[in-house]
mmCIF file of C-alpha atoms in Angstrom:
data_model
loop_
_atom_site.group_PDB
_atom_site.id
_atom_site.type_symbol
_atom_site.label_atom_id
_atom_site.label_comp_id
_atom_site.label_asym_id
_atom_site.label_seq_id
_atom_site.Cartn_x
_atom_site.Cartn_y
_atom_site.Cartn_z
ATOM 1 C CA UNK I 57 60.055 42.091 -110.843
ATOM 2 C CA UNK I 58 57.569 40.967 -113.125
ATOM 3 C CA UNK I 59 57.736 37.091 -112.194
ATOM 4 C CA UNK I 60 59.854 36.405 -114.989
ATOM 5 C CA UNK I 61 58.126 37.705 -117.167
ATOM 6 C CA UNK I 62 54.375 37.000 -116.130
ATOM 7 C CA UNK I 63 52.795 38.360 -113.643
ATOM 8 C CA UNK I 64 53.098 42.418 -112.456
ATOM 9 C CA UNK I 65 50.982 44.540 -111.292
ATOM 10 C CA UNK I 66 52.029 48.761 -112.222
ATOM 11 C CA UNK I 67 51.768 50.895 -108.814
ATOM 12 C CA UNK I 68 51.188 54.776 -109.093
ATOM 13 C CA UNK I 69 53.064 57.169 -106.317
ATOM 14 C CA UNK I 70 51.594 57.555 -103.576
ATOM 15 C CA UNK I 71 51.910 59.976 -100.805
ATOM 16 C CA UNK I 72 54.527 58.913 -98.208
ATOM 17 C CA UNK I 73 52.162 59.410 -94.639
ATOM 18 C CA UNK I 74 49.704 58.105 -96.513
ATOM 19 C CA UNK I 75 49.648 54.724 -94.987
ATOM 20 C CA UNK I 76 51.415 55.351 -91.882
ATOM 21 C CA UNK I 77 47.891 55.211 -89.784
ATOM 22 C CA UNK I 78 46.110 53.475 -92.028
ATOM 23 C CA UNK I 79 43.835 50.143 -90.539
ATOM 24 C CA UNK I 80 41.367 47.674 -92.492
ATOM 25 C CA UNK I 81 38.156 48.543 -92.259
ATOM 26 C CA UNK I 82 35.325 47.227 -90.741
ATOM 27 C CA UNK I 83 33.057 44.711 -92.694
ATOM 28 C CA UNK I 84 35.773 43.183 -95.048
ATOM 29 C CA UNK I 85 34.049 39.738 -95.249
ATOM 30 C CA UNK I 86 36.646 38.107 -97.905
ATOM 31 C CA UNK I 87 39.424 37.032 -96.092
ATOM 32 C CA UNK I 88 42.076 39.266 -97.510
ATOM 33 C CA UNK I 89 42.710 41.529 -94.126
ATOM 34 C CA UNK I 90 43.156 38.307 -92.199
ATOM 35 C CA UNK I 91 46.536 40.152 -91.122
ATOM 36 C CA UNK I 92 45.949 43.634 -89.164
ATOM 37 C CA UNK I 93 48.868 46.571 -90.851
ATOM 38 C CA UNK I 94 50.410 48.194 -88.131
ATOM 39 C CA UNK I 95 53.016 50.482 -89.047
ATOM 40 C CA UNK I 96 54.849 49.789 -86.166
ATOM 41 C CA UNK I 97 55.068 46.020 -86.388
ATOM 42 C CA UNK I 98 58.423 44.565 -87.293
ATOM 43 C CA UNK I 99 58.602 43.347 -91.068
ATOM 44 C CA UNK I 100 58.755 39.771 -90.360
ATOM 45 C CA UNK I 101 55.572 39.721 -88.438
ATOM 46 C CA UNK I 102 53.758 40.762 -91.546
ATOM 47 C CA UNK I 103 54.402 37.192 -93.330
ATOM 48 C CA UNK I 104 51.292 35.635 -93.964
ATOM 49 C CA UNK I 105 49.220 33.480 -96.216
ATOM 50 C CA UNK I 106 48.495 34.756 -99.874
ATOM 51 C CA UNK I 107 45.075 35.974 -101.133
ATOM 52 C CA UNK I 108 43.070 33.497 -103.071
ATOM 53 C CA UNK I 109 43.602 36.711 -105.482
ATOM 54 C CA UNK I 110 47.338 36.267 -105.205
ATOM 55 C CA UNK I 111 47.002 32.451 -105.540
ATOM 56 C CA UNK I 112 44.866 32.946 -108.820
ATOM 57 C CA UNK I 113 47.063 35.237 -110.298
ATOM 58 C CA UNK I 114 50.455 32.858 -110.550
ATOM 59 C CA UNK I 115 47.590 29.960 -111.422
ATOM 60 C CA UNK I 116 46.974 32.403 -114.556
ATOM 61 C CA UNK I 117 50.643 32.887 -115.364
ATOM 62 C CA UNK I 118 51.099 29.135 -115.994
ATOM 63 C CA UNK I 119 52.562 27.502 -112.230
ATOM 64 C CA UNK I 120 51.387 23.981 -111.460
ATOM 65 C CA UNK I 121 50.203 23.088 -107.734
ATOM 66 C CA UNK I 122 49.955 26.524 -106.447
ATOM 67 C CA UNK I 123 48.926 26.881 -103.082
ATOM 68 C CA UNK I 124 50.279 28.759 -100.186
ATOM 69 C CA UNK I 125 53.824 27.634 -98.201
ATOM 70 C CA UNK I 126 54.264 28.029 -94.835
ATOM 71 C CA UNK I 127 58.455 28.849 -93.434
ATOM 72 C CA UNK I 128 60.588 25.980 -92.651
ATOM 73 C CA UNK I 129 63.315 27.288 -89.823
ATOM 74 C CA UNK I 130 65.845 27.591 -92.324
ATOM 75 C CA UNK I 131 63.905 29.397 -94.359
ATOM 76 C CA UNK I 132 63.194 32.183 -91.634
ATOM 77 C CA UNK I 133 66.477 32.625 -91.536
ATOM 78 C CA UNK I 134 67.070 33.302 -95.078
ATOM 79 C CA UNK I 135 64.109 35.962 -94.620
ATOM 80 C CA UNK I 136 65.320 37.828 -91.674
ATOM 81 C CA UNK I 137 68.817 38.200 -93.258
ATOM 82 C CA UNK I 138 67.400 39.402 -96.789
ATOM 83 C CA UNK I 139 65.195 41.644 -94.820
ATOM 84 C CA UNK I 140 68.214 42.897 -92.138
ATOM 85 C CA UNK I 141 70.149 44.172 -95.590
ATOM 86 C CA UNK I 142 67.601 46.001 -96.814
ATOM 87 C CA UNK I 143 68.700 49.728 -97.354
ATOM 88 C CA UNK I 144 67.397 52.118 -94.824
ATOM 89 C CA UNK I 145 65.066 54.238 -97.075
ATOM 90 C CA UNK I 146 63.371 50.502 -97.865
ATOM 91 C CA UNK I 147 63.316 49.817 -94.362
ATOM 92 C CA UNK I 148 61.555 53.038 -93.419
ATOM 93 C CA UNK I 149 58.966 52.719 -96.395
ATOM 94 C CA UNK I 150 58.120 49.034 -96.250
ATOM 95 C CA UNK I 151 57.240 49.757 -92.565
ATOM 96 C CA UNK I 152 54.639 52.049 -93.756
ATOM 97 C CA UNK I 153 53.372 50.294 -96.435
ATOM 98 C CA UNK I 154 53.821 46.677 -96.758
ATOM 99 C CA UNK I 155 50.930 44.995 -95.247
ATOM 100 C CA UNK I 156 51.746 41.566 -95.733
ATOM 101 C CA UNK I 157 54.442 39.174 -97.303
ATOM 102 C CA UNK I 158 53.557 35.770 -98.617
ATOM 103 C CA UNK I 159 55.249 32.853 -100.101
ATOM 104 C CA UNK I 160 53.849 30.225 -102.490
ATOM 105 C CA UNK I 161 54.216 27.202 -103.273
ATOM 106 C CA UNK I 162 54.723 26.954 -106.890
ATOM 107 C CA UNK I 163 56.386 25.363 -110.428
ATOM 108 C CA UNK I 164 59.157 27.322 -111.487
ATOM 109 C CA UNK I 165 59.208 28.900 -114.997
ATOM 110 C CA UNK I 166 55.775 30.860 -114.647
ATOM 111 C CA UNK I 167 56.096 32.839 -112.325
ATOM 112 C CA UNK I 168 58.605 33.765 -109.265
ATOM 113 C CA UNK I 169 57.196 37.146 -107.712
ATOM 114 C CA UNK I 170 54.703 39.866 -107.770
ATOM 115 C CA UNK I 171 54.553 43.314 -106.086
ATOM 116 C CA UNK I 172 50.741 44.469 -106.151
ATOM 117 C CA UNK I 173 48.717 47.129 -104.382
ATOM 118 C CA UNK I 174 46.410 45.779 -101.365
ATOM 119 C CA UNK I 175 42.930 46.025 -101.770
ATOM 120 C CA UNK I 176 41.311 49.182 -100.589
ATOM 121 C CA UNK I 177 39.235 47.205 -97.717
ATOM 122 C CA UNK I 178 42.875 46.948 -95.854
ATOM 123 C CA UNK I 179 44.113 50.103 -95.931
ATOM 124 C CA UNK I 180 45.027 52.611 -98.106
ATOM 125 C CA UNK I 181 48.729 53.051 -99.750
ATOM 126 C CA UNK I 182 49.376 49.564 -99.041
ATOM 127 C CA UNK I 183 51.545 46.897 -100.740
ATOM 128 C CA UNK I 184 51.645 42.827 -101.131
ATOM 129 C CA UNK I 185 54.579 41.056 -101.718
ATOM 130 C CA UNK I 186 54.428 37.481 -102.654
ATOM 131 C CA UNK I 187 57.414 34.821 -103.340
ATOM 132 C CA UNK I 188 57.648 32.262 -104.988
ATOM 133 C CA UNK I 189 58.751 29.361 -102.150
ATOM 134 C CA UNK I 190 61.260 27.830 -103.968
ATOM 135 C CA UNK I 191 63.628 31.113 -104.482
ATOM 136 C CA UNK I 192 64.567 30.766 -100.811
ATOM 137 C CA UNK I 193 66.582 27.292 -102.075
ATOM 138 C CA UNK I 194 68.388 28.920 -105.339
ATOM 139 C CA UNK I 195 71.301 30.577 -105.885
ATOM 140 C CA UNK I 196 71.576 33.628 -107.417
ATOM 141 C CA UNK I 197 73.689 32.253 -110.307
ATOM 142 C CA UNK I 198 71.134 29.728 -110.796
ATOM 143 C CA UNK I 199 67.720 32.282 -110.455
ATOM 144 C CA UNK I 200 69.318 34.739 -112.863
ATOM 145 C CA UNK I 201 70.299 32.052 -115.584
ATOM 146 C CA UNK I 202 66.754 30.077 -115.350
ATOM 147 C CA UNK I 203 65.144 33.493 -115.664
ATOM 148 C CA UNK I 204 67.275 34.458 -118.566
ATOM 149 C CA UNK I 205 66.725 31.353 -120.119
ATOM 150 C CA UNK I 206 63.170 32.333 -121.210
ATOM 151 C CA UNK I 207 64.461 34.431 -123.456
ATOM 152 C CA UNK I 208 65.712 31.666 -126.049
ATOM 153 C CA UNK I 209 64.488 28.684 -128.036
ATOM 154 C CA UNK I 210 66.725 25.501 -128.819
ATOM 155 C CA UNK I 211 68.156 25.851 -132.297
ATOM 156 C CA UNK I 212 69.689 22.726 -131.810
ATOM 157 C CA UNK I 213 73.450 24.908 -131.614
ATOM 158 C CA UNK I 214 74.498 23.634 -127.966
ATOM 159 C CA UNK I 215 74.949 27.411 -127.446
ATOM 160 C CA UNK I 216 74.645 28.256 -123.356
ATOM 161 C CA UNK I 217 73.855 31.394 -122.197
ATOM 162 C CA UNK I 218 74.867 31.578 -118.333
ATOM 163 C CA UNK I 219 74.425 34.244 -115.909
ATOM 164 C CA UNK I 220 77.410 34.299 -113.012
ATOM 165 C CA UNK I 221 76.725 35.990 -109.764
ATOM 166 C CA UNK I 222 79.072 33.555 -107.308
ATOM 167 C CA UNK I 223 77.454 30.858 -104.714
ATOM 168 C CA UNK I 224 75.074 34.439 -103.049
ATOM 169 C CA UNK I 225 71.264 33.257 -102.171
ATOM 170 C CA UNK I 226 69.434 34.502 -104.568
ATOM 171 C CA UNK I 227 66.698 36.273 -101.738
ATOM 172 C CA UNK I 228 68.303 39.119 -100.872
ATOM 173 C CA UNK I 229 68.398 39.883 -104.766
ATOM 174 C CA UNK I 230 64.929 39.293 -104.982
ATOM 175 C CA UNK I 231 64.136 41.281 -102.188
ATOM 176 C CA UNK I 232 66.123 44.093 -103.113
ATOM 177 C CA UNK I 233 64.255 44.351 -106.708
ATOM 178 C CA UNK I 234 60.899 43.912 -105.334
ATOM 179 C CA UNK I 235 60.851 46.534 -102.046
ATOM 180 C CA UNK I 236 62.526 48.995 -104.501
ATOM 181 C CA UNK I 237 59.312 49.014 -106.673
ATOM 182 C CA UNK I 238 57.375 49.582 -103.377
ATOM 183 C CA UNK I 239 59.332 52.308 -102.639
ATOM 184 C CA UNK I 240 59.238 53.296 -106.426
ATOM 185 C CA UNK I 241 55.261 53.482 -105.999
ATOM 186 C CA UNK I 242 55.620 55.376 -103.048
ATOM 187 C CA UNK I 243 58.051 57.876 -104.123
ATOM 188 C CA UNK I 244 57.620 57.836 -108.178
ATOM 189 C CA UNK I 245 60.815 57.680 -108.602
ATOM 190 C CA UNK I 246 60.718 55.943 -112.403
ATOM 191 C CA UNK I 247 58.328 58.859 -113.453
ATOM 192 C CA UNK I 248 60.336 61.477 -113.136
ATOM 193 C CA UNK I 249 61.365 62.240 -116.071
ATOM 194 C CA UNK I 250 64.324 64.520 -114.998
ATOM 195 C CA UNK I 251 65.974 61.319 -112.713
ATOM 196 C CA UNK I 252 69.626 61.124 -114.398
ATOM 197 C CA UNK I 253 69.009 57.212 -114.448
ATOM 198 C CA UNK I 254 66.620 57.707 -117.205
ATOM 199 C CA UNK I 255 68.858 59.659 -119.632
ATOM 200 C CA UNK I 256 70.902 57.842 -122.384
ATOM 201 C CA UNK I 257 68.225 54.818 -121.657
ATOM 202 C CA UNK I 258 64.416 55.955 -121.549
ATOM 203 C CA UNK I 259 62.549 58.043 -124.142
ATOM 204 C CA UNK I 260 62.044 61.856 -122.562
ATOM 205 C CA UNK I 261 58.395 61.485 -122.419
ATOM 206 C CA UNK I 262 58.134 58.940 -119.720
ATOM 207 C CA UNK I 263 57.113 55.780 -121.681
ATOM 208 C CA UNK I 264 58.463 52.533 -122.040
ATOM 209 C CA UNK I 265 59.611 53.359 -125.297
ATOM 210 C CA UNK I 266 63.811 53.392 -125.484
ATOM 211 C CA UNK I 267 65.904 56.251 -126.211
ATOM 212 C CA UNK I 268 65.709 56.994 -130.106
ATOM 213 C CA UNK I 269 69.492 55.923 -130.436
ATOM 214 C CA UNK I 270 68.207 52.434 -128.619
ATOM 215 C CA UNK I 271 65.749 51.860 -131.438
ATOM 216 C CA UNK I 272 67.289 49.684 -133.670
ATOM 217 C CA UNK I 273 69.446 47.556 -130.685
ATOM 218 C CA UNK I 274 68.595 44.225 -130.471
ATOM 219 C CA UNK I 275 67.778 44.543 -126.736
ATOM 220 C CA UNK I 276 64.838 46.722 -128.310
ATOM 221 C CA UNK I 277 62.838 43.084 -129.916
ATOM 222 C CA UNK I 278 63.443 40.758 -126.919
ATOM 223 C CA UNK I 279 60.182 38.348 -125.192
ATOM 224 C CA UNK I 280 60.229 40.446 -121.998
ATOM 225 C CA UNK I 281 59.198 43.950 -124.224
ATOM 226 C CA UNK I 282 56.476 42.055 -126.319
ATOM 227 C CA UNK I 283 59.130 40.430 -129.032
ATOM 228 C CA UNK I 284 59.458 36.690 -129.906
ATOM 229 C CA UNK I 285 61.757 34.244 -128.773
ATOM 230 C CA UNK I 286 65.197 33.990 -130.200
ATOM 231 C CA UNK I 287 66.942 31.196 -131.442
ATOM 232 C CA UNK I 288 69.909 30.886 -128.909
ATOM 233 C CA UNK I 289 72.450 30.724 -131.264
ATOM 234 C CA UNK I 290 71.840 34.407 -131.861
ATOM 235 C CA UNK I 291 72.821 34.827 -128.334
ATOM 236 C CA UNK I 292 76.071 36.483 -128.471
ATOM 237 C CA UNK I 293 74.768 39.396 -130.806
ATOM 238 C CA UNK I 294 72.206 39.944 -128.552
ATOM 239 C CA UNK I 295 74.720 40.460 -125.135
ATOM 240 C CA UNK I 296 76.658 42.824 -127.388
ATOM 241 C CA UNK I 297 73.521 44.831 -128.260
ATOM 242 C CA UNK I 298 73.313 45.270 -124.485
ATOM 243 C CA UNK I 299 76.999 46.067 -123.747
ATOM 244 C CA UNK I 300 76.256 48.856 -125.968
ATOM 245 C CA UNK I 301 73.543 50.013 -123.482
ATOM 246 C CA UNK I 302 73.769 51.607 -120.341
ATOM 247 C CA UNK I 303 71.488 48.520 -118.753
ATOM 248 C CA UNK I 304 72.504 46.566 -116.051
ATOM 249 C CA UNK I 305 70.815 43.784 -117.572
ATOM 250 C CA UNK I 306 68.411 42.398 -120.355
ATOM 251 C CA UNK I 307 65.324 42.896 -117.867
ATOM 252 C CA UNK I 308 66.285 46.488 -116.905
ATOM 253 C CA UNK I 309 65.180 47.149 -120.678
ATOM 254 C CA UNK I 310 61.659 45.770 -119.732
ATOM 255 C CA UNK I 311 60.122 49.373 -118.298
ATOM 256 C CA UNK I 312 61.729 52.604 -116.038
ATOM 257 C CA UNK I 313 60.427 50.847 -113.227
ATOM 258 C CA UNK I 314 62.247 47.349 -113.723
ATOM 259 C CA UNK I 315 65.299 49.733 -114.901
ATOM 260 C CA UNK I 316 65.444 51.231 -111.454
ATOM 261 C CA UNK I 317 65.039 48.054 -109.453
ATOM 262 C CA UNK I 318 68.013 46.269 -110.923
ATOM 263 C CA UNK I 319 69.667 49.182 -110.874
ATOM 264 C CA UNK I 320 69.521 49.416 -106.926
ATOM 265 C CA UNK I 321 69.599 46.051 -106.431
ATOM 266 C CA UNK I 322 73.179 45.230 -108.485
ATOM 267 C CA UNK I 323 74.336 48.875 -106.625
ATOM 268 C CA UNK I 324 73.822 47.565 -103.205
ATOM 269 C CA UNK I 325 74.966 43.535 -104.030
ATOM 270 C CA UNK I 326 78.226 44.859 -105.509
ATOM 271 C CA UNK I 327 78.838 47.765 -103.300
ATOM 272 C CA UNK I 328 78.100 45.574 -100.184
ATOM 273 C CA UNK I 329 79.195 42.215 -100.684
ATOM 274 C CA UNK I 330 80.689 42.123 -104.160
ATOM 275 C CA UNK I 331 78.652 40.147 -105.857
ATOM 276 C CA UNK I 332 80.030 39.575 -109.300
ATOM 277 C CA UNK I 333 77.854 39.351 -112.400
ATOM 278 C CA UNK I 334 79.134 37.970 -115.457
ATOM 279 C CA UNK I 335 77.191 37.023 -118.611
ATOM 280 C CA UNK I 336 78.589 33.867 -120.510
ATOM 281 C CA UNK I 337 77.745 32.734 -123.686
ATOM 282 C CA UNK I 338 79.751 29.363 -124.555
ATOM 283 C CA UNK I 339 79.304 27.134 -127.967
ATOM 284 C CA UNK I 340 78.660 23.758 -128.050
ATOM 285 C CA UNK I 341 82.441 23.178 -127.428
ATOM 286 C CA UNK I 342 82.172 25.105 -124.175
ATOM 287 C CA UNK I 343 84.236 27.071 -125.210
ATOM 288 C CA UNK I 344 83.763 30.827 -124.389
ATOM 289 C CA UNK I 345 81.752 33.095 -127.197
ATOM 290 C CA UNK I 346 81.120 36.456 -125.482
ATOM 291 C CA UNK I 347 81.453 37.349 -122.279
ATOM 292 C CA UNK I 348 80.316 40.545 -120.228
ATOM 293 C CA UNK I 349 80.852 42.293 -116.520
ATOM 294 C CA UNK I 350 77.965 44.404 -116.825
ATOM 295 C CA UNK I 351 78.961 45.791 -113.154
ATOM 296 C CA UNK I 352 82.453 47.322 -114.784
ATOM 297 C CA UNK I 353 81.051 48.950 -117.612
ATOM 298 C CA UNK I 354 81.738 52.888 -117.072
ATOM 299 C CA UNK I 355 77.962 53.707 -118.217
ATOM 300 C CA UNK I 356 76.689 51.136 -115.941
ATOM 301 C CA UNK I 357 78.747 52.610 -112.976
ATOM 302 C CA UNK I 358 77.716 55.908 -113.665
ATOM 303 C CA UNK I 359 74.077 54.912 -113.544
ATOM 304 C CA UNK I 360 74.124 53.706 -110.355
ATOM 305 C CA UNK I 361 76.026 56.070 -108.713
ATOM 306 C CA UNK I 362 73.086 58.300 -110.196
ATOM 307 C CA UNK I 363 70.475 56.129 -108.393
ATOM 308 C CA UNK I 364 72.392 55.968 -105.559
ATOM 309 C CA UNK I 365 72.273 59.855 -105.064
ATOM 310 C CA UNK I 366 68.574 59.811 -105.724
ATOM 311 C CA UNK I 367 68.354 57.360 -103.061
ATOM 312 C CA UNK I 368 70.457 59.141 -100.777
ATOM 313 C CA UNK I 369 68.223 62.272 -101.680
ATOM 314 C CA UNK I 370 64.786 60.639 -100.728
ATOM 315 C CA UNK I 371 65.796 59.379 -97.130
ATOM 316 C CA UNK I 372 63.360 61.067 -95.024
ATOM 317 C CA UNK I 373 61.143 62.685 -97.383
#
């Protein structure tokens, strides 16, 4: 997830073994191997302190009093159990190549999390994962409508745009989108151009470009794929543009690989615990303008069920 929408880092496939003996190398003088990869160390004992790299690069994207956060007890807790729901094929590729997980402390607004590729001085095929602190405290109701909420500028309307996902933390969400784009880089799955999840949504030539019929949608203009704010009064046209998508959500429409990530991520939260998700858009009488259940729309479902086969298909490659 690009850290709504600032910082991201693309990853290329890589081969699957490629990182499964792989160990820093000698001479690394900088500070960013502190923590030894050992593919057969458990997940949690790969949380560590961020690079000053990793610390620079949410500086860049705008957060205020950046620095790195160490894990309350409570907090662990809300790790292990995001990381104890991870799918198996995540499981099995993050413990090849994730080296290290890190948490920041952070503003919110500029930044939330970023996937990048370790340096080559630690190993090669490897992956960093850093959080922003803070997401550990939020619901997912409240992360997805602060996120979405970049999208829009005041107009002065008193429209509301609200994203409803029930009282579910929003970590195992986040964790969900980011290890998929680990195992996306590891696998390729966004690249392939003949993935079923791509048709009806992606241009056939692998780009970021839309399908032709997606052109002229509204979805097509927003901040997150280059376009300017809108006014939030415009909101409600802009939530039917996407119903007449077969995106999950607005930030699926940012690139394949963001496509994918919500894609698996909404699959497992609704096919696991039944998270709802529910777009709102209210006036300035609260009362109700457009609403959406992305999650019920029949080319939604049949997306998924796409990406879950694909899944399903890579276990054990």
């Amino acid at each position: 997830m690009k850290p709504v929408a600032a910082i991201s880092i693309s990853i290329a496939p890589l081969a699957l073994a490629a990182a499964a003996s792989a160990q820093p190398q000698a001479g690394d003088e900088s500070g960013r191997c502190a923590i030894p990869f050992s593919a057969a160390s458990q997940l949690r004992a790969r949380v560590g302190a961020p690079s000053p790299d990793i610390l620079n690069a949410f500086t860049r994207s705008g957060a205020k009093d950046v620095g790195p956060h160490t894990l309350t007890d409570a907090e662990w807790k809300t790790v292990d159990a995001a990381i104890a729901a991870l799918p198996r094929l995540h499981r099995d590729v993050l413990q090849r190549h994730l080296r290290r997980i890190s948490f920041v402390d952070a503003s919110s607004g500029a930044g939330n999390a970023l996937t990048s590729v370790a340096e080559p001085a630690c190993g090669e095929g490897l992956f960093d994962l850093t959080l922003r602190a803070g997401l550990l405290g939020e619901t997912l109701t409240g992360f997805l409508s602060g996120k979405e909420a970049g999208l829009f500028t005041d107009d002065g309307s008193g429209t509301t745009v609200r994203i409803e996902a029930g009282a579910m933390p929003a970590a195992p969400y986040i964790l969900l989108h980011e290890s998929t784009h680990i195992v996306d880089g590891v696998l390729g799955l966004s690249r392939r151009t003949d993935a079923a999840f791509r048709k009806e949504a992606w241009d056939a030539e692998g780009s970021r470009a839309l399908a032709p019929k997606l052109a002229a949608n509204p979805i097509n203009g927003i901040a997150w794929r280059g376009g300017a704010k809108l006014p939030i009064g415009d909101a409600a046209n802009l939530y039917r543009g996407l119903q007449a998508t077969p995106f999950v959500s607005l930030y699926a429409s940012v690139a394949p690989s963001e496509d994918l990530a919500e894609l698996v991520a909404w699959q497992q939260l609704s096919a696991r615990w039944h998270v709802p998700l529910r777009i709102v858009v209210r006036g300035a009488d609260g009362a109700t303008a457009f609403a959406y259940k992305p999650l019920e729309a029949p080319a939604v479902r049949a997306r998924m069920a796409g990406v879950s086969a694909l899944l399903a298909a890579s276990n054990g490659s």
